[in-house]
CSV table of C-alpha atoms in Angstrom, one decimal:
chain,number,residue,atom,x,y,z
A,1,UNK,CA,-106.2,-19.0,-101.3
A,2,UNK,CA,-108.1,-20.3,-98.3
A,3,UNK,CA,-104.7,-21.1,-96.5
A,4,UNK,CA,-103.4,-17.6,-97.0
A,5,UNK,CA,-106.8,-16.3,-95.8
A,6,UNK,CA,-106.2,-18.7,-92.5
A,7,UNK,CA,-102.8,-17.4,-92.0
A,8,UNK,CA,-103.7,-13.8,-92.3
A,9,UNK,CA,-106.9,-14.2,-89.7
A,10,UNK,CA,-104.3,-16.3,-87.4
A,11,UNK,CA,-102.2,-13.2,-87.6
A,12,UNK,CA,-104.7,-10.9,-86.6
A,13,UNK,CA,-106.3,-13.0,-83.6
A,14,UNK,CA,-102.5,-13.0,-82.5
A,15,UNK,CA,-101.8,-9.6,-82.7
A,16,UNK,CA,-105.2,-8.8,-81.1
A,17,UNK,CA,-104.7,-11.4,-78.1
A,18,UNK,CA,-100.8,-9.7,-77.6
A,19,UNK,CA,-102.7,-6.1,-77.9
A,20,UNK,CA,-105.0,-7.1,-75.1
A,21,UNK,CA,-102.7,-8.8,-72.8
A,22,UNK,CA,-100.1,-5.8,-73.3
A,23,UNK,CA,-103.1,-3.4,-72.4
A,24,UNK,CA,-104.1,-5.5,-69.4
A,25,UNK,CA,-100.3,-5.8,-68.3
A,26,UNK,CA,-99.8,-2.0,-68.7
A,27,UNK,CA,-102.7,-1.2,-66.6
A,28,UNK,CA,-101.8,-3.4,-63.5
A,29,UNK,CA,-98.2,-2.4,-63.8
A,30,UNK,CA,-99.1,0.9,-63.5
A,31,UNK,CA,-101.5,0.5,-60.8
A,32,UNK,CA,-98.8,-1.3,-58.9
A,33,UNK,CA,-96.3,1.5,-59.2
A,34,UNK,CA,-98.6,3.7,-58.0
A,35,UNK,CA,-99.3,1.7,-55.1
A,36,UNK,CA,-95.5,1.4,-53.9
A,37,UNK,CA,-94.5,5.0,-55.1
A,38,UNK,CA,-91.4,6.0,-53.2
A,39,UNK,CA,-91.2,2.5,-51.7
A,40,UNK,CA,-89.6,1.4,-54.8
A,41,UNK,CA,-86.5,3.5,-53.6
A,42,UNK,CA,-85.9,0.8,-50.9
A,43,UNK,CA,-86.5,-2.4,-52.3
A,44,UNK,CA,-83.3,-4.5,-52.1
A,45,UNK,CA,-83.8,-6.8,-54.8
A,46,UNK,CA,-81.5,-6.7,-57.7
A,47,UNK,CA,-84.5,-7.4,-60.2
A,48,UNK,CA,-85.4,-3.6,-59.7
A,49,UNK,CA,-82.5,-2.8,-61.9
A,50,UNK,CA,-84.4,-4.4,-64.9
A,51,UNK,CA,-86.9,-1.4,-64.4
A,52,UNK,CA,-84.5,1.8,-65.5
A,53,UNK,CA,-87.3,3.9,-66.7
A,54,UNK,CA,-89.3,3.2,-63.2
A,55,UNK,CA,-86.5,4.3,-61.5
A,56,UNK,CA,-86.0,7.3,-63.2
A,57,UNK,CA,-89.7,8.1,-62.9
A,58,UNK,CA,-89.3,7.5,-59.3
A,59,UNK,CA,-86.5,9.9,-58.3
A,60,UNK,CA,-87.5,13.5,-58.4
A,61,UNK,CA,-85.4,16.8,-56.8
A,62,UNK,CA,-85.6,15.4,-53.2
A,63,UNK,CA,-84.1,12.0,-54.1
A,64,UNK,CA,-80.4,11.2,-54.0
A,65,UNK,CA,-79.1,8.1,-56.2
A,66,UNK,CA,-77.0,6.0,-54.1
A,67,UNK,CA,-75.2,3.1,-55.5
A,68,UNK,CA,-73.5,0.4,-53.7
A,69,UNK,CA,-73.6,-3.2,-53.1
A,70,UNK,CA,-74.7,-5.9,-50.5
A,71,UNK,CA,-74.7,-3.3,-47.7
A,72,UNK,CA,-77.9,-1.7,-49.2
A,73,UNK,CA,-80.9,-4.2,-48.0
A,74,UNK,CA,-82.8,-3.4,-45.1
A,75,UNK,CA,-81.8,-5.9,-42.3
A,76,UNK,CA,-84.3,-4.3,-39.3
A,77,UNK,CA,-81.5,-1.6,-38.4
A,78,UNK,CA,-83.7,1.3,-37.1
A,79,UNK,CA,-81.1,3.5,-39.1
A,80,UNK,CA,-81.4,2.1,-42.4
A,81,UNK,CA,-82.7,4.8,-44.8
A,82,UNK,CA,-86.1,2.1,-45.4
A,83,UNK,CA,-86.9,2.5,-41.7
A,84,UNK,CA,-85.8,6.2,-41.3
A,85,UNK,CA,-88.0,7.6,-44.3
A,86,UNK,CA,-90.7,5.1,-43.1
A,87,UNK,CA,-90.4,3.3,-46.8
A,88,UNK,CA,-90.4,6.7,-48.8
A,89,UNK,CA,-93.1,8.7,-46.5
A,90,UNK,CA,-90.5,11.5,-46.2
A,91,UNK,CA,-89.6,14.8,-48.0
A,92,UNK,CA,-86.2,13.1,-48.7
A,93,UNK,CA,-85.5,9.9,-50.0
A,94,UNK,CA,-82.4,7.8,-50.9
A,95,UNK,CA,-82.8,5.5,-54.1
A,96,UNK,CA,-80.5,2.4,-53.3
A,97,UNK,CA,-79.4,0.9,-56.5
A,98,UNK,CA,-77.2,-2.1,-56.0
A,99,UNK,CA,-76.6,-5.6,-54.8
A,100,UNK,CA,-74.0,-8.1,-54.1
A,101,UNK,CA,-71.3,-8.2,-56.8
A,102,UNK,CA,-72.2,-4.9,-58.3
A,103,UNK,CA,-69.3,-3.0,-58.4
A,104,UNK,CA,-67.8,0.1,-60.1
A,105,UNK,CA,-67.9,-0.9,-63.8
A,106,UNK,CA,-71.8,-2.2,-62.9
A,107,UNK,CA,-72.4,1.4,-61.4
A,108,UNK,CA,-71.0,3.5,-64.1
A,109,UNK,CA,-73.4,1.5,-66.5
A,110,UNK,CA,-76.2,2.3,-63.7
A,111,UNK,CA,-75.3,5.8,-63.6
A,112,UNK,CA,-75.4,6.5,-67.1
A,113,UNK,CA,-78.5,4.8,-67.6
A,114,UNK,CA,-80.4,6.3,-64.9
A,115,UNK,CA,-78.8,10.0,-65.3
A,116,UNK,CA,-82.1,11.4,-66.9
A,117,UNK,CA,-83.9,11.1,-63.7
A,118,UNK,CA,-81.2,12.6,-61.9
A,119,UNK,CA,-83.0,15.9,-61.1
A,120,UNK,CA,-80.4,17.5,-58.6
A,121,UNK,CA,-77.5,16.4,-60.3
A,122,UNK,CA,-76.1,14.5,-57.6
A,123,UNK,CA,-74.9,11.0,-57.0
A,124,UNK,CA,-73.6,8.7,-54.2
A,125,UNK,CA,-71.2,5.9,-54.7
A,126,UNK,CA,-70.6,3.6,-51.5
A,127,UNK,CA,-67.2,1.9,-52.1
A,128,UNK,CA,-66.7,-1.4,-50.0
A,129,UNK,CA,-62.8,-2.4,-49.7
A,130,UNK,CA,-63.8,-5.8,-50.9
A,131,UNK,CA,-64.1,-4.6,-54.3
A,132,UNK,CA,-60.4,-3.8,-54.7
A,133,UNK,CA,-59.3,-7.6,-54.6
A,134,UNK,CA,-56.4,-8.7,-56.7
A,135,UNK,CA,-58.7,-10.1,-59.4
A,136,UNK,CA,-61.3,-6.9,-58.9
A,137,UNK,CA,-65.0,-8.0,-59.9
A,138,UNK,CA,-65.3,-11.5,-60.7
A,139,UNK,CA,-66.6,-12.2,-64.4
A,140,UNK,CA,-69.2,-14.6,-63.3
A,141,UNK,CA,-70.6,-12.5,-60.6
A,142,UNK,CA,-70.5,-9.5,-62.9
A,143,UNK,CA,-72.5,-11.5,-65.6
A,144,UNK,CA,-75.1,-12.6,-62.8
A,145,UNK,CA,-75.8,-9.1,-61.9
A,146,UNK,CA,-75.7,-7.6,-65.8
A,147,UNK,CA,-79.1,-5.9,-66.7
A,148,UNK,CA,-79.8,-5.8,-70.5
A,149,UNK,CA,-82.2,-3.0,-69.7
A,150,UNK,CA,-79.9,-0.8,-68.0
A,151,UNK,CA,-77.1,-1.5,-70.4
A,152,UNK,CA,-79.6,-0.5,-73.2
A,153,UNK,CA,-80.4,2.9,-71.2
A,154,UNK,CA,-76.7,3.5,-70.8
A,155,UNK,CA,-75.9,3.1,-74.7
A,156,UNK,CA,-79.0,5.3,-75.5
A,157,UNK,CA,-77.2,8.2,-73.1
A,158,UNK,CA,-76.1,10.8,-75.4
A,159,UNK,CA,-74.2,12.7,-73.1
A,160,UNK,CA,-71.8,10.0,-73.2
A,161,UNK,CA,-69.2,10.1,-75.2
A,162,UNK,CA,-68.5,7.2,-78.0
A,163,UNK,CA,-64.8,6.7,-76.6
A,164,UNK,CA,-66.3,6.4,-73.1
A,165,UNK,CA,-69.1,3.7,-74.2
A,166,UNK,CA,-66.5,1.9,-76.4
A,167,UNK,CA,-64.2,1.8,-73.2
A,168,UNK,CA,-67.3,0.4,-71.0
A,169,UNK,CA,-68.0,-2.2,-74.1
A,170,UNK,CA,-64.4,-3.4,-74.0
A,171,UNK,CA,-64.0,-3.9,-70.3
A,172,UNK,CA,-67.6,-5.6,-70.5
A,173,UNK,CA,-66.3,-8.0,-73.3
A,174,UNK,CA,-63.6,-9.3,-70.9
A,175,UNK,CA,-65.9,-10.0,-67.8
A,176,UNK,CA,-68.6,-11.8,-70.3
A,177,UNK,CA,-66.6,-13.8,-72.7
A,178,UNK,CA,-67.7,-16.8,-70.9
A,179,UNK,CA,-71.5,-15.9,-70.9
A,180,UNK,CA,-72.6,-16.5,-74.5
A,181,UNK,CA,-75.9,-14.3,-74.2
A,182,UNK,CA,-73.9,-11.6,-72.7
A,183,UNK,CA,-71.3,-11.7,-75.3
A,184,UNK,CA,-73.7,-11.5,-77.9
A,185,UNK,CA,-75.7,-8.8,-76.3
A,186,UNK,CA,-72.5,-6.3,-75.9
A,187,UNK,CA,-71.3,-7.6,-79.6
A,188,UNK,CA,-74.6,-6.1,-80.9
A,189,UNK,CA,-73.8,-2.7,-79.1
A,190,UNK,CA,-70.5,-2.8,-80.4
A,191,UNK,CA,-71.8,-3.0,-83.9
A,192,UNK,CA,-74.3,-0.4,-83.4
A,193,UNK,CA,-71.7,2.2,-81.8
A,194,UNK,CA,-69.5,2.0,-84.6
A,195,UNK,CA,-71.9,1.8,-87.7
A,196,UNK,CA,-71.9,-1.9,-88.3
A,197,UNK,CA,-75.3,-2.8,-87.6
A,198,UNK,CA,-77.5,-4.7,-89.6
A,199,UNK,CA,-81.3,-3.1,-90.2
A,200,UNK,CA,-82.9,-6.5,-90.3
A,201,UNK,CA,-81.5,-7.5,-87.3
A,202,UNK,CA,-82.0,-4.3,-85.6
A,203,UNK,CA,-85.7,-4.7,-86.4
A,204,UNK,CA,-85.6,-8.2,-84.9
A,205,UNK,CA,-84.0,-7.0,-81.8
A,206,UNK,CA,-86.6,-4.3,-81.5
A,207,UNK,CA,-89.6,-6.6,-81.5
A,208,UNK,CA,-87.8,-9.2,-79.1
A,209,UNK,CA,-87.0,-5.8,-76.6
A,210,UNK,CA,-90.8,-5.2,-77.0
A,211,UNK,CA,-91.8,-8.7,-75.6
A,212,UNK,CA,-89.0,-8.7,-73.2
A,213,UNK,CA,-90.4,-5.6,-71.7
A,214,UNK,CA,-93.9,-7.3,-71.4
A,215,UNK,CA,-92.3,-10.2,-69.6
A,216,UNK,CA,-90.7,-7.8,-67.1
A,217,UNK,CA,-93.8,-5.8,-66.4
A,218,UNK,CA,-95.5,-9.1,-65.7
A,219,UNK,CA,-92.6,-10.5,-63.4
A,220,UNK,CA,-92.8,-7.0,-61.7
A,221,UNK,CA,-96.3,-7.2,-60.8
A,222,UNK,CA,-95.7,-10.9,-59.2
A,223,UNK,CA,-92.2,-10.0,-57.6
A,224,UNK,CA,-92.9,-6.6,-56.0
A,225,UNK,CA,-96.3,-6.7,-53.7
A,226,UNK,CA,-97.5,-3.0,-52.5
A,227,UNK,CA,-95.2,-1.9,-49.9
A,228,UNK,CA,-97.0,-0.5,-46.5
A,229,UNK,CA,-95.4,2.4,-44.6
A,230,UNK,CA,-93.6,1.3,-41.6
A,231,UNK,CA,-95.6,4.1,-39.6
A,232,UNK,CA,-97.9,6.4,-40.1
A,233,UNK,CA,-97.0,10.1,-40.3
A,234,UNK,CA,-94.8,11.8,-42.8
A,235,UNK,CA,-91.0,12.4,-42.0
A,236,UNK,CA,-89.4,15.4,-42.1
A,237,UNK,CA,-85.6,14.3,-42.7
A,238,UNK,CA,-84.1,17.8,-41.6
A,239,UNK,CA,-85.9,17.3,-38.2
A,240,UNK,CA,-83.9,14.0,-37.4
A,241,UNK,CA,-81.8,14.2,-34.4
A,242,UNK,CA,-78.6,12.1,-35.5
A,243,UNK,CA,-77.0,12.0,-32.1
A,244,UNK,CA,-80.2,10.5,-30.4
A,245,UNK,CA,-80.2,8.1,-33.7
A,246,UNK,CA,-76.6,7.2,-32.8
A,247,UNK,CA,-77.6,6.3,-29.3
A,248,UNK,CA,-80.5,4.4,-30.2
A,249,UNK,CA,-78.6,2.3,-33.1
A,250,UNK,CA,-76.1,1.6,-30.3
A,251,UNK,CA,-78.4,0.1,-28.0
A,252,UNK,CA,-79.8,-1.9,-31.0
A,253,UNK,CA,-76.7,-3.3,-31.9
A,254,UNK,CA,-75.6,-3.9,-28.2
A,255,UNK,CA,-78.9,-6.2,-27.9
A,256,UNK,CA,-78.0,-8.0,-31.2
A,257,UNK,CA,-74.5,-8.6,-30.5
A,258,UNK,CA,-73.9,-10.6,-27.4
A,259,UNK,CA,-72.0,-13.8,-28.5
A,260,UNK,CA,-68.4,-12.4,-29.6
A,261,UNK,CA,-65.9,-9.9,-29.2
A,262,UNK,CA,-66.0,-8.6,-32.7
A,263,UNK,CA,-69.3,-6.4,-32.5
A,264,UNK,CA,-70.9,-8.8,-35.0
A,265,UNK,CA,-74.5,-9.7,-35.1
A,266,UNK,CA,-75.0,-12.9,-33.2
A,267,UNK,CA,-77.1,-14.5,-35.7
A,268,UNK,CA,-74.7,-13.9,-38.5
A,269,UNK,CA,-71.7,-14.9,-36.0
A,270,UNK,CA,-73.5,-18.2,-35.3
A,271,UNK,CA,-74.3,-19.2,-39.2
A,272,UNK,CA,-71.3,-17.7,-41.1
A,273,UNK,CA,-68.2,-17.3,-38.8
A,274,UNK,CA,-68.5,-19.9,-35.7
A,275,UNK,CA,-68.4,-23.2,-37.4
A,276,UNK,CA,-65.1,-22.3,-39.0
A,277,UNK,CA,-63.6,-19.8,-36.5
A,278,UNK,CA,-60.6,-21.5,-35.3
A,279,UNK,CA,-59.4,-22.1,-39.2
A,280,UNK,CA,-60.0,-18.4,-39.9
A,281,UNK,CA,-57.5,-16.9,-37.5
A,282,UNK,CA,-54.9,-15.4,-39.7
A,283,UNK,CA,-56.1,-16.5,-42.8
A,284,UNK,CA,-56.0,-13.2,-44.6
A,285,UNK,CA,-52.5,-12.5,-43.6
A,286,UNK,CA,-50.5,-11.0,-46.5
A,287,UNK,CA,-53.4,-9.7,-48.4
A,288,UNK,CA,-53.9,-6.3,-49.7
A,289,UNK,CA,-56.4,-4.6,-51.8
A,290,UNK,CA,-53.5,-2.8,-54.1
A,291,UNK,CA,-53.2,-3.4,-56.9
A,292,UNK,CA,-56.6,-3.9,-58.4
A,293,UNK,CA,-58.4,-3.6,-61.9
A,294,UNK,CA,-60.9,-2.2,-59.7
A,295,UNK,CA,-59.3,1.0,-59.8
A,296,UNK,CA,-59.8,1.4,-63.5
A,297,UNK,CA,-63.0,0.7,-63.2
A,298,UNK,CA,-63.9,3.5,-60.7
A,299,UNK,CA,-61.8,5.6,-62.8
A,300,UNK,CA,-64.6,4.7,-66.0
A,301,UNK,CA,-67.2,5.6,-63.2
A,302,UNK,CA,-66.0,8.8,-62.3
A,303,UNK,CA,-65.3,9.7,-66.3
A,304,UNK,CA,-69.1,8.6,-67.2
A,305,UNK,CA,-70.3,11.1,-64.0
A,306,UNK,CA,-68.0,14.0,-65.6
A,307,UNK,CA,-69.2,13.7,-69.0
A,308,UNK,CA,-72.9,13.8,-67.2
A,309,UNK,CA,-72.0,16.8,-65.5
A,310,UNK,CA,-73.0,15.0,-62.1
A,311,UNK,CA,-71.5,15.9,-58.6
A,312,UNK,CA,-69.9,12.8,-57.0
A,313,UNK,CA,-69.7,12.1,-53.3
A,314,UNK,CA,-67.7,8.8,-52.6
A,315,UNK,CA,-67.9,7.0,-49.3
A,316,UNK,CA,-64.9,5.9,-47.9
A,317,UNK,CA,-66.1,2.9,-45.8
A,318,UNK,CA,-63.5,1.3,-43.7
A,319,UNK,CA,-63.8,-2.7,-42.4
A,320,UNK,CA,-64.2,-4.1,-39.2
A,321,UNK,CA,-61.0,-3.8,-37.5
A,322,UNK,CA,-61.7,-6.1,-34.8
A,323,UNK,CA,-62.4,-8.9,-37.1
A,324,UNK,CA,-60.1,-7.9,-39.5
A,325,UNK,CA,-57.3,-8.1,-37.1
A,326,UNK,CA,-58.4,-11.4,-36.3
A,327,UNK,CA,-58.0,-12.9,-39.7
A,328,UNK,CA,-54.9,-11.0,-40.0
A,329,UNK,CA,-55.4,-8.8,-43.1
A,330,UNK,CA,-52.5,-6.3,-42.4
A,331,UNK,CA,-53.4,-3.0,-40.9
A,332,UNK,CA,-50.9,-1.1,-43.0
A,333,UNK,CA,-52.6,-2.7,-46.3
A,334,UNK,CA,-55.9,-1.4,-45.0
A,335,UNK,CA,-54.3,2.1,-44.4
A,336,UNK,CA,-53.0,2.2,-48.0
A,337,UNK,CA,-56.2,1.7,-49.5
A,338,UNK,CA,-58.0,4.1,-47.3
A,339,UNK,CA,-55.2,6.8,-48.4
A,340,UNK,CA,-55.6,5.5,-52.1
A,341,UNK,CA,-59.3,6.5,-52.2
A,342,UNK,CA,-58.7,9.7,-50.6
A,343,UNK,CA,-56.0,10.7,-53.2
A,344,UNK,CA,-58.3,9.5,-55.9
A,345,UNK,CA,-61.1,11.8,-54.8
A,346,UNK,CA,-58.7,14.8,-54.4
A,347,UNK,CA,-57.3,14.0,-57.9
A,348,UNK,CA,-60.9,13.8,-59.6
A,349,UNK,CA,-62.2,16.8,-57.4
A,350,UNK,CA,-65.1,14.7,-56.1
A,351,UNK,CA,-66.6,14.9,-52.4
A,352,UNK,CA,-65.5,12.5,-50.0
A,353,UNK,CA,-67.6,11.2,-46.7
A,354,UNK,CA,-64.3,9.6,-45.0
A,355,UNK,CA,-65.5,7.2,-42.3
A,356,UNK,CA,-62.1,5.4,-41.9
A,357,UNK,CA,-61.9,6.3,-38.3
A,358,UNK,CA,-64.8,3.9,-37.5
A,359,UNK,CA,-62.8,0.8,-37.9
A,360,UNK,CA,-63.0,0.3,-34.2
A,361,UNK,CA,-66.4,1.8,-33.7
A,362,UNK,CA,-68.6,-0.7,-31.8
A,363,UNK,CA,-71.7,-1.4,-33.6
A,364,UNK,CA,-70.4,0.4,-36.7
A,365,UNK,CA,-70.8,-2.7,-39.1
A,366,UNK,CA,-73.3,-5.4,-38.4
A,367,UNK,CA,-70.5,-8.0,-39.6
A,368,UNK,CA,-67.0,-7.8,-40.7
A,369,UNK,CA,-67.7,-5.3,-43.5
A,370,UNK,CA,-71.2,-4.2,-44.3
A,371,UNK,CA,-72.8,-1.1,-42.8
A,372,UNK,CA,-74.8,-1.6,-39.4
A,373,UNK,CA,-76.4,0.2,-36.6
A,374,UNK,CA,-74.3,3.0,-36.2
A,375,UNK,CA,-72.8,3.2,-39.8
A,376,UNK,CA,-76.0,3.9,-41.1
A,377,UNK,CA,-76.3,6.9,-39.0
A,378,UNK,CA,-72.9,8.4,-40.3
A,379,UNK,CA,-74.2,7.6,-43.8
A,380,UNK,CA,-77.7,9.2,-44.0
A,381,UNK,CA,-76.3,12.2,-42.3
A,382,UNK,CA,-73.6,12.7,-44.8
A,383,UNK,CA,-75.7,12.1,-47.5
A,384,UNK,CA,-78.3,14.6,-46.5
A,385,UNK,CA,-75.4,17.2,-45.8
A,386,UNK,CA,-74.3,16.4,-49.6
A,387,UNK,CA,-78.0,17.0,-50.7
A,388,UNK,CA,-78.2,20.2,-49.1
A,389,UNK,CA,-75.2,21.7,-50.5
A,390,UNK,CA,-76.1,24.4,-53.2
A,391,UNK,CA,-79.6,24.5,-52.2
A,392,UNK,CA,-81.1,27.9,-51.6
A,393,UNK,CA,-81.2,28.8,-48.1
């Protein structure tokens, strides 16, 4: 009897301790969220994808969701959305979601998870040609950027059909087959989707999910310090002079690109390209962005958006023509890819911001492929025009 009583008291003490820690963690989490406010839109760390409920809470009717990859983080460009909105101190904001190796399939899951927070029913997908390599997304890279929390919210979205969820699950299974934990997670949702789940296991999963949520909140408080506005004064986005910003961005690019003929940032060129510069000449000859399984993943993304009744704008971003000519990537193959995206946009009846005329625009990129000084100007302006469509005059 004494042993049973001791166990009972221990459980009560454990439960009380957990409750106290949970309450304290929740309070600190809410305080930190309030401090960051709209700055959450521009945090470039991938880990923010672990907080879908927070992202949905941060978005409002004046916030557009922009999905992309390694071009999204802020690298001191005056035209980057983080600088342009003074870290969210603006009447219009762009929620940036994505990181390196986050491609169409991951973005299909992201948009399905975040849709309840998309108040204006609009989403932007920034396409990178490099996604459409022969093999598509690399399984290890997909696994490294997989967010269980995002996937949970995706599966919870009742607007997405069972058939589409199954197609996403099947594709994920291919990519996580060498990642045991990921395989277990995908199999769990596959069983639940098809009515083969075990109530006991589901209860255990729900307890584990709660503890995972608490751990994430602790990590959030640790990893995301309060953000400060870059400057004082609220930004009225509609008053931005994009022509003036283009000139300012061109000047910034000119000052940061002085040691090469490719309009690539000096630091990037010295660190990434210069050591093997001679060897890289012509190394991409014969390459192509067609065919690729990434087109199937893009179709899944657009399928999810259609079921969620979202208006989509894809951005057809080119590559740095100066650099791609040097490495020998055929112009004709680049053009085939650009045209393929145009055809897909027309076929799927989605809007397209076509920037492919800027292959040779100086300072459009910061390196061989990622948006740079001028590139962000065109993207910001295009997204804002997309946002204003259908709004009351």
